[in-house]
PDB file of C-alpha atoms in Angstrom:
ATOM      1  CA  MET A 115      96.483  -1.308-122.734  1.00 34.00           C
ATOM      2  CA  GLY A 116      99.791  -0.772-121.878  1.00 35.00           C
ATOM      3  CA  GLY A 117     101.773  -3.199-119.344  1.00 37.00           C
ATOM      4  CA  MET A 118      99.750  -6.328-120.142  1.00 35.00           C
ATOM      5  CA  ASP A 119     101.914  -9.055-121.576  1.00 37.00           C
ATOM      6  CA  ARG A 120     101.059 -11.290-124.531  1.00 32.00           C
ATOM      7  CA  ASP A 121      99.796 -14.102-122.203  1.00 36.00           C
ATOM      8  CA  THR A 122      97.482 -11.673-120.444  1.00 35.00           C
ATOM      9  CA  ALA A 123      96.015 -10.368-123.726  1.00 35.00           C
ATOM     10  CA  GLU A 124      95.570 -13.755-125.237  1.00 35.00           C
ATOM     11  CA  ASP A 125      93.891 -14.979-122.212  1.00 40.00           C
ATOM     12  CA  SER A 126      91.683 -12.067-122.053  1.00 42.00           C
ATOM     13  CA  CYS A 127      90.827 -12.320-125.569  1.00 43.00           C
ATOM     14  CA  GLU A 128      89.427 -15.991-124.616  1.00 45.00           C
ATOM     15  CA  ARG A 129      87.470 -14.951-121.748  1.00 46.00           C
ATOM     16  CA  VAL A 130      85.924 -12.199-123.894  1.00 47.00           C
ATOM     17  CA  SER A 131      84.754 -14.597-126.697  1.00 46.00           C
ATOM     18  CA  GLY A 132      84.119 -17.539-124.404  1.00 46.00           C
ATOM     19  CA  ARG A 133      86.732 -20.119-125.620  1.00 45.00           C
ATOM     20  CA  GLY A 134      89.024 -19.594-122.429  1.00 45.00           C
ATOM     21  CA  ARG A 135      89.256 -21.458-119.470  1.00 41.00           C
ATOM     22  CA  SER A 136      86.325 -22.261-117.558  1.00 40.00           C
ATOM     23  CA  GLY A 137      87.150 -21.016-114.063  1.00 44.00           C
ATOM     24  CA  GLY A 138      89.479 -20.398-111.540  1.00 48.00           C
ATOM     25  CA  ARG A 139      92.103 -17.946-111.484  1.00 50.00           C
ATOM     26  CA  PRO A 140      94.772 -18.128-114.748  1.00 50.00           C
ATOM     27  CA  PRO A 141      98.240 -19.478-113.454  1.00 53.00           C
ATOM     28  CA  ALA A 142     101.099 -16.995-113.691  1.00 52.00           C
ATOM     29  CA  ALA A 143     103.367 -18.192-116.539  1.00 52.00           C
ATOM     30  CA  LYS A 144     107.300 -17.948-116.002  1.00 53.00           C
ATOM     31  CA  GLY A 145     108.290 -14.427-116.578  1.00 51.00           C
ATOM     32  CA  THR A 146     105.025 -12.975-116.642  1.00 62.00           C
ATOM     33  CA  LEU A 147     103.397 -10.309-114.196  1.00 65.00           C
ATOM     34  CA  PRO A 148     101.814 -11.974-110.791  1.00 71.00           C
ATOM     35  CA  VAL A 149      98.241 -12.249-110.995  1.00 72.00           C
ATOM     36  CA  SER A 150      97.492 -10.018-108.220  1.00 74.00           C
ATOM     37  CA  LEU A 151      99.497  -7.316-110.019  1.00 82.00           C
ATOM     38  CA  ARG A 152      97.575  -7.909-113.299  1.00 83.00           C
ATOM     39  CA  GLY A 153      94.441  -7.536-111.507  1.00 85.00           C
ATOM     40  CA  VAL A 154      95.554  -4.328-110.078  1.00 83.00           C
ATOM     41  CA  LEU A 155      96.620  -3.003-113.335  1.00 87.00           C
ATOM     42  CA  TRP A 156      93.145  -3.739-115.069  1.00 89.00           C
ATOM     43  CA  MET A 157      91.328  -2.194-112.142  1.00 88.00           C
ATOM     44  CA  LEU A 158      93.545   1.177-112.574  1.00 87.00           C
ATOM     45  CA  LEU A 159      92.689   0.897-116.477  1.00 89.00           C
ATOM     46  CA  GLY A 160      88.949   0.599-115.846  1.00 89.00           C
ATOM     47  CA  MET A 161      88.725   3.236-112.922  1.00 86.00           C
ATOM     48  CA  SER A 162      90.520   6.194-114.997  1.00 87.00           C
ATOM     49  CA  CYS A 163      88.161   5.369-117.801  1.00 92.00           C
ATOM     50  CA  ILE A 164      85.281   5.845-115.228  1.00 87.00           C
ATOM     51  CA  GLY A 165      87.169   9.132-114.187  1.00 88.00           C
ATOM     52  CA  ILE A 166      86.639  10.673-117.533  1.00 91.00           C
ATOM     53  CA  LEU A 167      83.498   9.363-118.048  1.00 91.00           C
ATOM     54  CA  ASP A 168      82.083  11.229-114.958  1.00 90.00           C
ATOM     55  CA  GLY A 169      83.704  14.364-116.274  1.00 91.00           C
ATOM     56  CA  ALA A 170      81.517  13.710-119.458  1.00 92.00           C
ATOM     57  CA  ALA A 171      78.183  13.005-117.453  1.00 92.00           C
ATOM     58  CA  LYS A 172      79.076  16.376-115.606  1.00 91.00           C
ATOM     59  CA  TYR A 173      79.030  18.011-118.869  1.00 92.00           C
ATOM     60  CA  LEU A 174      75.904  16.467-120.293  1.00 93.00           C
ATOM     61  CA  GLY A 175      74.179  17.194-117.061  1.00 91.00           C
ATOM     62  CA  LEU A 176      74.678  20.800-117.349  1.00 89.00           C
ATOM     63  CA  ARG A 177      71.669  20.746-119.748  1.00 91.00           C
ATOM     64  CA  LEU A 178      70.276  17.137-119.557  1.00 93.00           C
ATOM     65  CA  ASN A 179      68.459  15.400-116.787  1.00 93.00           C
ATOM     66  CA  GLY A 180      70.880  12.791-115.152  1.00 92.00           C
ATOM     67  CA  LEU A 181      68.444   9.670-115.659  1.00 94.00           C
ATOM     68  CA  GLU A 182      68.578  10.628-119.521  1.00 95.00           C
ATOM     69  CA  VAL A 183      72.404  10.922-119.153  1.00 95.00           C
ATOM     70  CA  ALA A 184      72.524   7.449-117.843  1.00 94.00           C
ATOM     71  CA  TRP A 185      70.245   6.118-120.311  1.00 95.00           C
ATOM     72  CA  GLY A 186      72.484   7.231-122.936  1.00 94.00           C
ATOM     73  CA  TYR A 187      75.436   5.932-121.593  1.00 93.00           C
ATOM     74  CA  PHE A 188      74.255   2.533-121.246  1.00 95.00           C
ATOM     75  CA  LEU A 189      72.843   2.551-124.502  1.00 95.00           C
ATOM     76  CA  ALA A 190      76.116   3.688-126.249  1.00 95.00           C
ATOM     77  CA  THR A 191      78.110   1.117-124.239  1.00 93.00           C
ATOM     78  CA  PHE A 192      75.488  -1.507-125.259  1.00 94.00           C
ATOM     79  CA  ALA A 193      76.090  -0.481-128.892  1.00 94.00           C
ATOM     80  CA  CYS A 194      80.017  -0.716-128.370  1.00 93.00           C
ATOM     81  CA  VAL A 195      79.491  -4.295-127.029  1.00 91.00           C
ATOM     82  CA  VAL A 196      77.536  -5.587-129.815  1.00 92.00           C
ATOM     83  CA  GLY A 197      79.781  -3.896-132.207  1.00 92.00           C
ATOM     84  CA  TYR A 198      82.660  -5.900-130.452  1.00 91.00           C
ATOM     85  CA  ALA A 199      80.984  -8.979-130.889  1.00 91.00           C
ATOM     86  CA  LEU A 200      80.134  -8.713-134.236  1.00 91.00           C
ATOM     87  CA  ALA A 201      83.700  -7.561-135.204  1.00 91.00           C
ATOM     88  CA  THR A 202      85.436 -10.318-133.460  1.00 89.00           C
ATOM     89  CA  GLY A 203      82.829 -13.109-134.822  1.00 90.00           C
ATOM     90  CA  VAL A 204      81.184 -13.897-131.469  1.00 87.00           C
ATOM     91  CA  PRO A 205      77.875 -15.513-132.278  1.00 88.00           C
ATOM     92  CA  PRO A 206      74.673 -13.665-130.966  1.00 84.00           C
ATOM     93  CA  SER A 207      73.720 -16.587-128.852  1.00 84.00           C
ATOM     94  CA  ARG A 208      76.553 -16.255-126.971  1.00 85.00           C
ATOM     95  CA  LEU A 209      75.850 -13.029-125.842  1.00 88.00           C
ATOM     96  CA  VAL A 210      72.296 -13.988-124.612  1.00 87.00           C
ATOM     97  CA  ARG A 211      72.862 -17.087-123.088  1.00 88.00           C
ATOM     98  CA  SER A 212      73.796 -17.153-119.379  1.00 88.00           C
ATOM     99  CA  ARG A 213      74.393 -19.840-116.724  1.00 86.00           C
ATOM    100  CA  ARG A 214      73.262 -17.568-114.087  1.00 87.00           C
ATOM    101  CA  PRO A 215      70.878 -15.255-115.781  1.00 87.00           C
ATOM    102  CA  TRP A 216      69.594 -13.852-112.473  1.00 89.00           C
ATOM    103  CA  LEU A 217      72.805 -12.763-111.125  1.00 89.00           C
ATOM    104  CA  GLN A 218      73.228 -10.904-114.570  1.00 90.00           C
ATOM    105  CA  ALA A 219      70.020  -9.197-114.022  1.00 92.00           C
ATOM    106  CA  GLY A 220      70.736  -8.457-110.572  1.00 92.00           C
ATOM    107  CA  ARG A 221      74.208  -6.735-111.807  1.00 91.00           C
ATOM    108  CA  ALA A 222      72.596  -4.632-114.225  1.00 93.00           C
ATOM    109  CA  ALA A 223      69.850  -3.312-111.759  1.00 95.00           C
ATOM    110  CA  CYS A 224      72.954  -2.436-109.365  1.00 94.00           C
ATOM    111  CA  LEU A 225      74.730  -0.646-111.897  1.00 91.00           C
ATOM    112  CA  VAL A 226      71.533   1.252-112.761  1.00 94.00           C
ATOM    113  CA  ALA A 227      70.819   2.407-109.229  1.00 94.00           C
ATOM    114  CA  SER A 228      74.544   2.904-108.950  1.00 92.00           C
ATOM    115  CA  LEU A 229      75.193   5.410-111.805  1.00 92.00           C
ATOM    116  CA  SER A 230      71.622   7.072-111.398  1.00 93.00           C
ATOM    117  CA  CYS A 231      72.133   8.066-108.348  1.00 92.00           C
ATOM    118  CA  LEU A 232      75.652   9.611-109.299  1.00 90.00           C
ATOM    119  CA  PHE A 233      74.659  11.271-112.527  1.00 92.00           C
ATOM    120  CA  VAL A 234      71.665  12.813-110.737  1.00 91.00           C
ATOM    121  CA  SER A 235      73.933  14.130-108.215  1.00 90.00           C
ATOM    122  CA  LEU A 236      76.158  15.660-110.646  1.00 89.00           C
ATOM    123  CA  THR A 237      73.521  18.181-111.587  1.00 88.00           C
ATOM    124  CA  TYR A 238      73.705  19.496-108.120  1.00 88.00           C
ATOM    125  CA  LEU A 239      77.278  18.847-106.868  1.00 85.00           C
ATOM    126  CA  PRO A 240      80.827  19.419-107.989  1.00 86.00           C
ATOM    127  CA  LEU A 241      82.568  16.742-109.756  1.00 86.00           C
ATOM    128  CA  ALA A 242      85.291  16.375-106.924  1.00 85.00           C
ATOM    129  CA  GLU A 243      82.761  16.416-104.087  1.00 84.00           C
ATOM    130  CA  ALA A 244      80.429  13.911-105.471  1.00 85.00           C
ATOM    131  CA  THR A 245      83.429  11.554-106.652  1.00 82.00           C
ATOM    132  CA  ALA A 246      84.981  11.837-102.981  1.00 81.00           C
ATOM    133  CA  ILE A 247      81.516  10.447-101.771  1.00 81.00           C
ATOM    134  CA  ASN A 248      81.184   7.860-104.332  1.00 78.00           C
ATOM    135  CA  PHE A 249      84.591   6.856-103.454  1.00 72.00           C
ATOM    136  CA  THR A 250      83.138   5.010-100.451  1.00 78.00           C
ATOM    137  CA  GLY A 251      82.438   2.379-102.832  1.00 76.00           C
ATOM    138  CA  PRO A 252      85.504   0.429-102.406  1.00 72.00           C
ATOM    139  CA  LEU A 253      85.081   0.506 -98.605  1.00 76.00           C
ATOM    140  CA  PHE A 254      81.794  -0.952 -98.840  1.00 82.00           C
ATOM    141  CA  ILE A 255      83.166  -3.760-100.954  1.00 79.00           C
ATOM    142  CA  VAL A 256      85.702  -4.672 -98.196  1.00 79.00           C
ATOM    143  CA  ALA A 257      82.947  -4.760 -95.856  1.00 80.00           C
ATOM    144  CA  LEU A 258      80.690  -7.054 -97.710  1.00 81.00           C
ATOM    145  CA  SER A 259      83.437  -9.052 -99.021  1.00 79.00           C
ATOM    146  CA  GLY A 260      83.483 -11.170 -95.891  1.00 76.00           C
ATOM    147  CA  PRO A 261      79.597 -12.240 -95.421  1.00 77.00           C
ATOM    148  CA  LEU A 262      78.779 -12.389 -98.958  1.00 78.00           C
ATOM    149  CA  LEU A 263      82.132 -13.976-100.757  1.00 75.00           C
ATOM    150  CA  GLY A 264      83.707 -15.594 -97.808  1.00 77.00           C
ATOM    151  CA  GLU A 265      86.864 -13.547 -98.002  1.00 76.00           C
ATOM    152  CA  ARG A 266      88.694 -13.208 -94.737  1.00 77.00           C
ATOM    153  CA  ILE A 267      88.765  -9.213 -93.440  1.00 77.00           C
ATOM    154  CA  ASP A 268      90.962  -8.667 -90.628  1.00 78.00           C
ATOM    155  CA  PRO A 269      90.734  -6.094 -87.977  1.00 81.00           C
ATOM    156  CA  GLY A 270      93.145  -3.765 -89.858  1.00 79.00           C
ATOM    157  CA  ARG A 271      90.724  -3.553 -92.957  1.00 80.00           C
ATOM    158  CA  TRP A 272      87.833  -3.244 -90.717  1.00 81.00           C
ATOM    159  CA  LEU A 273      89.533   0.023 -89.015  1.00 85.00           C
ATOM    160  CA  ALA A 274      90.343   0.993 -92.609  1.00 82.00           C
ATOM    161  CA  VAL A 275      86.725   1.072 -93.377  1.00 82.00           C
ATOM    162  CA  ALA A 276      85.382   2.928 -90.384  1.00 85.00           C
ATOM    163  CA  VAL A 277      87.934   5.547 -90.912  1.00 86.00           C
ATOM    164  CA  GLY A 278      87.000   6.083 -94.524  1.00 83.00           C
ATOM    165  CA  MET A 279      83.278   6.285 -93.848  1.00 80.00           C
ATOM    166  CA  CYS A 280      84.523   9.270 -91.398  1.00 85.00           C
ATOM    167  CA  GLY A 281      86.347  10.834 -94.172  1.00 83.00           C
ATOM    168  CA  ALA A 282      82.981  10.295 -96.151  1.00 79.00           C
ATOM    169  CA  LEU A 283      80.888  12.310 -92.939  1.00 80.00           C
ATOM    170  CA  ILE A 284      83.651  14.973 -93.290  1.00 82.00           C
ATOM    171  CA  VAL A 285      82.683  15.547 -96.988  1.00 80.00           C
ATOM    172  CA  VAL A 286      78.896  15.121 -96.843  1.00 73.00           C
ATOM    173  CA  ARG A 287      78.683  17.401 -93.480  1.00 70.00           C
ATOM    174  CA  PRO A 288      75.186  16.134 -92.297  1.00 65.00           C
ATOM    175  CA  GLY A 289      73.644  18.767 -90.309  1.00 54.00           C
ATOM    176  CA  ALA A 290      75.876  21.988 -91.550  1.00 55.00           C
ATOM    177  CA  GLU A 291      74.340  24.563 -93.276  1.00 51.00           C
ATOM    178  CA  VAL A 292      76.172  24.062 -96.436  1.00 50.00           C
ATOM    179  CA  PHE A 293      74.492  20.441 -96.411  1.00 64.00           C
ATOM    180  CA  HIS A 294      72.932  19.337 -99.651  1.00 72.00           C
ATOM    181  CA  TRP A 295      70.579  16.462 -99.924  1.00 78.00           C
ATOM    182  CA  ALA A 296      72.164  15.508-103.109  1.00 81.00           C
ATOM    183  CA  SER A 297      75.475  14.573-101.182  1.00 82.00           C
ATOM    184  CA  LEU A 298      73.366  11.504 -99.899  1.00 86.00           C
ATOM    185  CA  LEU A 299      73.072  10.302-103.818  1.00 91.00           C
ATOM    186  CA  PRO A 300      76.733   9.409-104.280  1.00 88.00           C
ATOM    187  CA  LEU A 301      76.905   7.459-101.021  1.00 87.00           C
ATOM    188  CA  ALA A 302      73.918   5.492-102.334  1.00 90.00           C
ATOM    189  CA  GLY A 303      75.424   4.627-105.165  1.00 91.00           C
ATOM    190  CA  ALA A 304      78.664   3.599-103.848  1.00 88.00           C
ATOM    191  CA  PHE A 305      76.780   0.998-102.075  1.00 91.00           C
ATOM    192  CA  PHE A 306      75.016  -0.099-105.457  1.00 93.00           C
ATOM    193  CA  PHE A 307      78.351  -0.265-106.908  1.00 87.00           C
ATOM    194  CA  ALA A 308      79.981  -2.491-104.205  1.00 87.00           C
ATOM    195  CA  LEU A 309      77.051  -4.938-104.889  1.00 90.00           C
ATOM    196  CA  LEU A 310      77.971  -4.731-108.261  1.00 88.00           C
ATOM    197  CA  ASN A 311      81.585  -5.960-107.656  1.00 82.00           C
ATOM    198  CA  ILE A 312      80.562  -8.655-105.262  1.00 87.00           C
ATOM    199  CA  ILE A 313      77.902 -10.009-108.096  1.00 85.00           C
ATOM    200  CA  THR A 314      80.763  -9.757-110.721  1.00 79.00           C
ATOM    201  CA  ARG A 315      83.181 -11.969-108.357  1.00 79.00           C
ATOM    202  CA  LEU A 316      80.329 -14.493-107.511  1.00 79.00           C
ATOM    203  CA  GLN A 317      79.751 -15.218-111.338  1.00 75.00           C
ATOM    204  CA  ARG A 318      83.440 -14.311-112.482  1.00 68.00           C
ATOM    205  CA  SER A 319      83.628 -18.227-113.673  1.00 68.00           C
ATOM    206  CA  ALA A 320      79.984 -18.525-115.097  1.00 76.00           C
ATOM    207  CA  ASP A 321      79.825 -16.368-117.864  1.00 83.00           C
ATOM    208  CA  PRO A 322      82.340 -14.815-120.570  1.00 83.00           C
ATOM    209  CA  THR A 323      83.125 -11.197-119.853  1.00 79.00           C
ATOM    210  CA  LEU A 324      81.525 -10.235-123.008  1.00 85.00           C
ATOM    211  CA  THR A 325      78.302 -12.049-122.092  1.00 88.00           C
ATOM    212  CA  THR A 326      78.498 -10.227-118.600  1.00 85.00           C
ATOM    213  CA  LEU A 327      78.806  -6.975-120.610  1.00 86.00           C
ATOM    214  CA  ALA A 328      75.757  -7.679-122.973  1.00 91.00           C
ATOM    215  CA  HIS A 329      73.303  -8.607-120.177  1.00 92.00           C
ATOM    216  CA  THR A 330      74.842  -5.663-117.957  1.00 90.00           C
ATOM    217  CA  PHE A 331      74.145  -2.812-120.387  1.00 92.00           C
ATOM    218  CA  GLY A 332      71.580  -4.500-122.686  1.00 94.00           C
ATOM    219  CA  ILE A 333      69.321  -5.186-119.452  1.00 95.00           C
ATOM    220  CA  GLY A 334      70.191  -1.468-118.158  1.00 94.00           C
ATOM    221  CA  SER A 335      69.244   0.186-121.181  1.00 95.00           C
ATOM    222  CA  ALA A 336      65.706  -1.472-121.146  1.00 95.00           C
ATOM    223  CA  LEU A 337      65.394  -0.270-117.353  1.00 94.00           C
ATOM    224  CA  MET A 338      66.571   3.331-117.951  1.00 95.00           C
ATOM    225  CA  SER A 339      64.250   3.345-121.135  1.00 94.00           C
ATOM    226  CA  LEU A 340      61.000   3.238-118.318  1.00 93.00           C
ATOM    227  CA  ALA A 341      62.164   6.608-117.099  1.00 92.00           C
ATOM    228  CA  LEU A 342      63.260   8.413-120.492  1.00 92.00           C
ATOM    229  CA  PRO A 343      59.476   9.617-121.208  1.00 93.00           C
ATOM    230  CA  PHE A 344      59.522  11.998-118.086  1.00 93.00           C
ATOM    231  CA  VAL A 345      62.824  13.194-118.527  1.00 94.00           C
ATOM    232  CA  TRP A 346      63.418  13.608-122.194  1.00 94.00           C
ATOM    233  CA  VAL A 347      65.250  16.396-123.893  1.00 94.00           C
ATOM    234  CA  ALA A 348      66.502  16.293-127.218  1.00 94.00           C
ATOM    235  CA  PRO A 349      70.398  16.175-127.314  1.00 94.00           C
ATOM    236  CA  THR A 350      72.468  18.478-129.380  1.00 94.00           C
ATOM    237  CA  PRO A 351      74.998  17.096-131.903  1.00 94.00           C
ATOM    238  CA  ALA A 352      77.733  17.712-129.649  1.00 93.00           C
ATOM    239  CA  GLU A 353      75.787  15.885-126.741  1.00 94.00           C
ATOM    240  CA  TRP A 354      75.466  13.015-129.173  1.00 95.00           C
ATOM    241  CA  ALA A 355      78.959  12.808-129.609  1.00 95.00           C
ATOM    242  CA  VAL A 356      79.719  12.872-126.120  1.00 94.00           C
ATOM    243  CA  PHE A 357      77.325   9.903-125.556  1.00 95.00           C
ATOM    244  CA  ALA A 358      79.044   7.975-128.039  1.00 94.00           C
ATOM    245  CA  GLY A 359      82.361   8.747-126.671  1.00 94.00           C
ATOM    246  CA  SER A 360      80.911   7.617-123.216  1.00 93.00           C
ATOM    247  CA  GLY A 361      79.855   4.297-124.660  1.00 92.00           C
ATOM    248  CA  VAL A 362      83.345   3.748-125.773  1.00 93.00           C
ATOM    249  CA  LEU A 363      84.947   4.686-122.293  1.00 93.00           C
ATOM    250  CA  GLY A 364      82.444   2.260-120.551  1.00 87.00           C
ATOM    251  CA  PHE A 365      82.850  -0.638-122.367  1.00 89.00           C
ATOM    252  CA  ALA A 366      86.717  -0.253-121.916  1.00 90.00           C
ATOM    253  CA  ALA A 367      86.137   0.492-118.239  1.00 88.00           C
ATOM    254  CA  HIS A 368      83.808  -2.298-117.459  1.00 77.00           C
ATOM    255  CA  PHE A 369      85.549  -4.692-119.510  1.00 80.00           C
ATOM    256  CA  SER A 370      88.707  -3.934-117.417  1.00 87.00           C
ATOM    257  CA  ILE A 371      86.817  -4.244-113.923  1.00 81.00           C
ATOM    258  CA  VAL A 372      85.481  -7.516-114.862  1.00 76.00           C
ATOM    259  CA  ARG A 373      88.529  -8.798-116.074  1.00 83.00           C
ATOM    260  CA  SER A 374      90.185  -7.492-112.690  1.00 86.00           C
ATOM    261  CA  LEU A 375      87.830  -9.121-110.803  1.00 79.00           C
ATOM    262  CA  GLU A 376      88.046 -12.393-112.307  1.00 80.00           C
ATOM    263  CA  ILE A 377      91.826 -12.865-111.177  1.00 81.00           C
ATOM    264  CA  ALA A 378      92.126 -11.109-108.066  1.00 80.00           C
ATOM    265  CA  ASP A 379      90.232 -10.706-105.054  1.00 77.00           C
ATOM    266  CA  ALA A 380      87.817  -7.740-104.619  1.00 68.00           C
ATOM    267  CA  SER A 381      88.973  -6.535-101.332  1.00 66.00           C
ATOM    268  CA  THR A 382      92.437  -6.178-102.805  1.00 72.00           C
ATOM    269  CA  VAL A 383      91.596  -4.250-106.070  1.00 78.00           C
ATOM    270  CA  ALA A 384      88.422  -2.481-105.342  1.00 67.00           C
ATOM    271  CA  PRO A 385      90.347   0.214-103.204  1.00 68.00           C
ATOM    272  CA  LEU A 386      91.906   1.522-106.363  1.00 74.00           C
ATOM    273  CA  ASN A 387      88.777   3.301-107.138  1.00 71.00           C
ATOM    274  CA  TYR A 388      90.926   5.921-105.754  1.00 73.00           C
ATOM    275  CA  VAL A 389      92.248   6.880-109.286  1.00 77.00           C
ATOM    276  CA  ARG A 390      89.027   8.600-110.064  1.00 79.00           C
ATOM    277  CA  LEU A 391      89.237  11.220-107.601  1.00 78.00           C
ATOM    278  CA  VAL A 392      92.527  12.347-109.193  1.00 80.00           C
ATOM    279  CA  TRP A 393      90.578  12.608-112.513  1.00 83.00           C
ATOM    280  CA  ALA A 394      87.662  14.300-111.049  1.00 85.00           C
ATOM    281  CA  ILE A 395      89.733  17.146-109.113  1.00 84.00           C
ATOM    282  CA  GLY A 396      91.754  17.737-112.361  1.00 85.00           C
ATOM    283  CA  ILE A 397      88.569  17.616-114.802  1.00 87.00           C
ATOM    284  CA  GLY A 398      86.568  19.538-112.426  1.00 85.00           C
ATOM    285  CA  PHE A 399      89.284  22.607-112.115  1.00 85.00           C
ATOM    286  CA  VAL A 400      90.361  22.526-115.717  1.00 84.00           C
ATOM    287  CA  VAL A 401      86.773  22.200-117.355  1.00 84.00           C
ATOM    288  CA  PHE A 402      84.434  23.397-115.041  1.00 83.00           C
ATOM    289  CA  GLY A 403      86.560  25.881-112.716  1.00 82.00           C
ATOM    290  CA  ASN A 404      85.796  24.210-109.319  1.00 81.00           C
ATOM    291  CA  VAL A 405      87.941  24.350-106.689  1.00 80.00           C
ATOM    292  CA  PRO A 406      87.635  21.646-104.426  1.00 79.00           C
ATOM    293  CA  GLY A 407      86.956  22.952-100.498  1.00 80.00           C
ATOM    294  CA  ALA A 408      88.810  21.875 -97.490  1.00 82.00           C
ATOM    295  CA  ALA A 409      86.126  19.473 -96.479  1.00 81.00           C
ATOM    296  CA  THR A 410      86.360  17.792 -99.725  1.00 81.00           C
ATOM    297  CA  LEU A 411      90.163  17.493 -99.741  1.00 84.00           C
ATOM    298  CA  VAL A 412      90.586  16.408 -96.221  1.00 87.00           C
ATOM    299  CA  GLY A 413      87.595  14.054 -96.256  1.00 83.00           C
ATOM    300  CA  GLY A 414      88.706  12.738 -99.613  1.00 80.00           C
ATOM    301  CA  ALA A 415      92.400  12.453 -98.381  1.00 85.00           C
ATOM    302  CA  ILE A 416      91.185  10.359 -95.386  1.00 86.00           C
ATOM    303  CA  ILE A 417      89.060   8.103 -97.901  1.00 79.00           C
ATOM    304  CA  VAL A 418      92.058   7.666-100.108  1.00 77.00           C
ATOM    305  CA  ALA A 419      94.200   6.798 -97.177  1.00 82.00           C
ATOM    306  CA  SER A 420      92.005   4.056 -96.084  1.00 80.00           C
ATOM    307  CA  GLY A 421      91.920   2.681 -99.303  1.00 71.00           C
ATOM    308  CA  LEU A 422      95.351   2.582 -99.644  1.00 73.00           C
ATOM    309  CA  TYR A 423      95.998   1.106 -96.301  1.00 77.00           C
ATOM    310  CA  VAL A 424      93.966  -2.101 -97.435  1.00 69.00           C
ATOM    311  CA  VAL A 425      95.919  -2.152-100.783  1.00 63.00           C
ATOM    312  CA  LEU A 426      99.521  -2.197 -98.908  1.00 66.00           C
ATOM    313  CA  ARG A 427      98.360  -4.758 -96.456  1.00 66.00           C
ATOM    314  CA  GLU A 428      97.115  -7.078 -99.274  1.00 60.00           C
ATOM    315  CA  ALA A 429     100.620  -6.540-100.707  1.00 57.00           C
ATOM    316  CA  ASP A 430     102.480  -7.430 -97.939  1.00 58.00           C
ATOM    317  CA  PRO A 431     103.920 -10.797 -98.636  1.00 52.00           C
ATOM    318  CA  ALA A 432     104.216 -11.634 -94.694  1.00 56.00           C
ATOM    319  CA  ARG A 433     100.192 -11.365 -94.788  1.00 55.00           C
TER     320      ARG A 433
END
């Protein structure tokens, strides 16, 4: 995880194992990166992992049902979480015990809903288009940060949310002949992704990061298993390998996202989700031969610009 100083790495390990500070944002020591910048870097890492993961889900979705793809992802990531805990000597009780179990269950349910919507949509939509629509998640977060987190959302950021949603409509194109019902699934997934981030922010000082990941993917695996008998197709050895790789990416991604939201405002780091669009366009073109249409590029650019506007406003010391 390049760019992280030693104090950051040590603090992160403490939070994972449950031995770190009990709450609040960690103070920035002299000579280290500012807290807000560290939050941005963690989010960039997490979103890059998710961008690659989306490409893996698209590959698996060529033959497997999207719900089975989501199940494999949850199970593989849960295995990585447990493996990491065993390797670092974290006792099982620390993975199970939570100060806010209902928030943990809600976070898991939100991720199940978000990824199920996205992975099913990838069966019907090009990777770039599904990602561009799902990219409205950070805008939902900005909109929900005020009423749910008490963060002050100024008129400029509300305007960015409105403009970004207009960009999403350009990509979805409701009422047009090219409209596909599956285009609504990434939008629904974006809303649940926003709720997931809001819950993460609410519980940031309640449990260690590894406890949060264990609950999220353990409960998520159980929930996805309920749908498995209806969609099961035996994966090939290559598909099992992709499932395993997706687990590693998922663990790295969600660890980074949780860490980011523990030390920075949700409305500051969430718009960095735009990195996924870069990965989606590149993977879609190189691996699947998909060239994004004009509506996807224009609408995606509007959504990206809206997110960047929020980031730049937050980075301005005068504000």
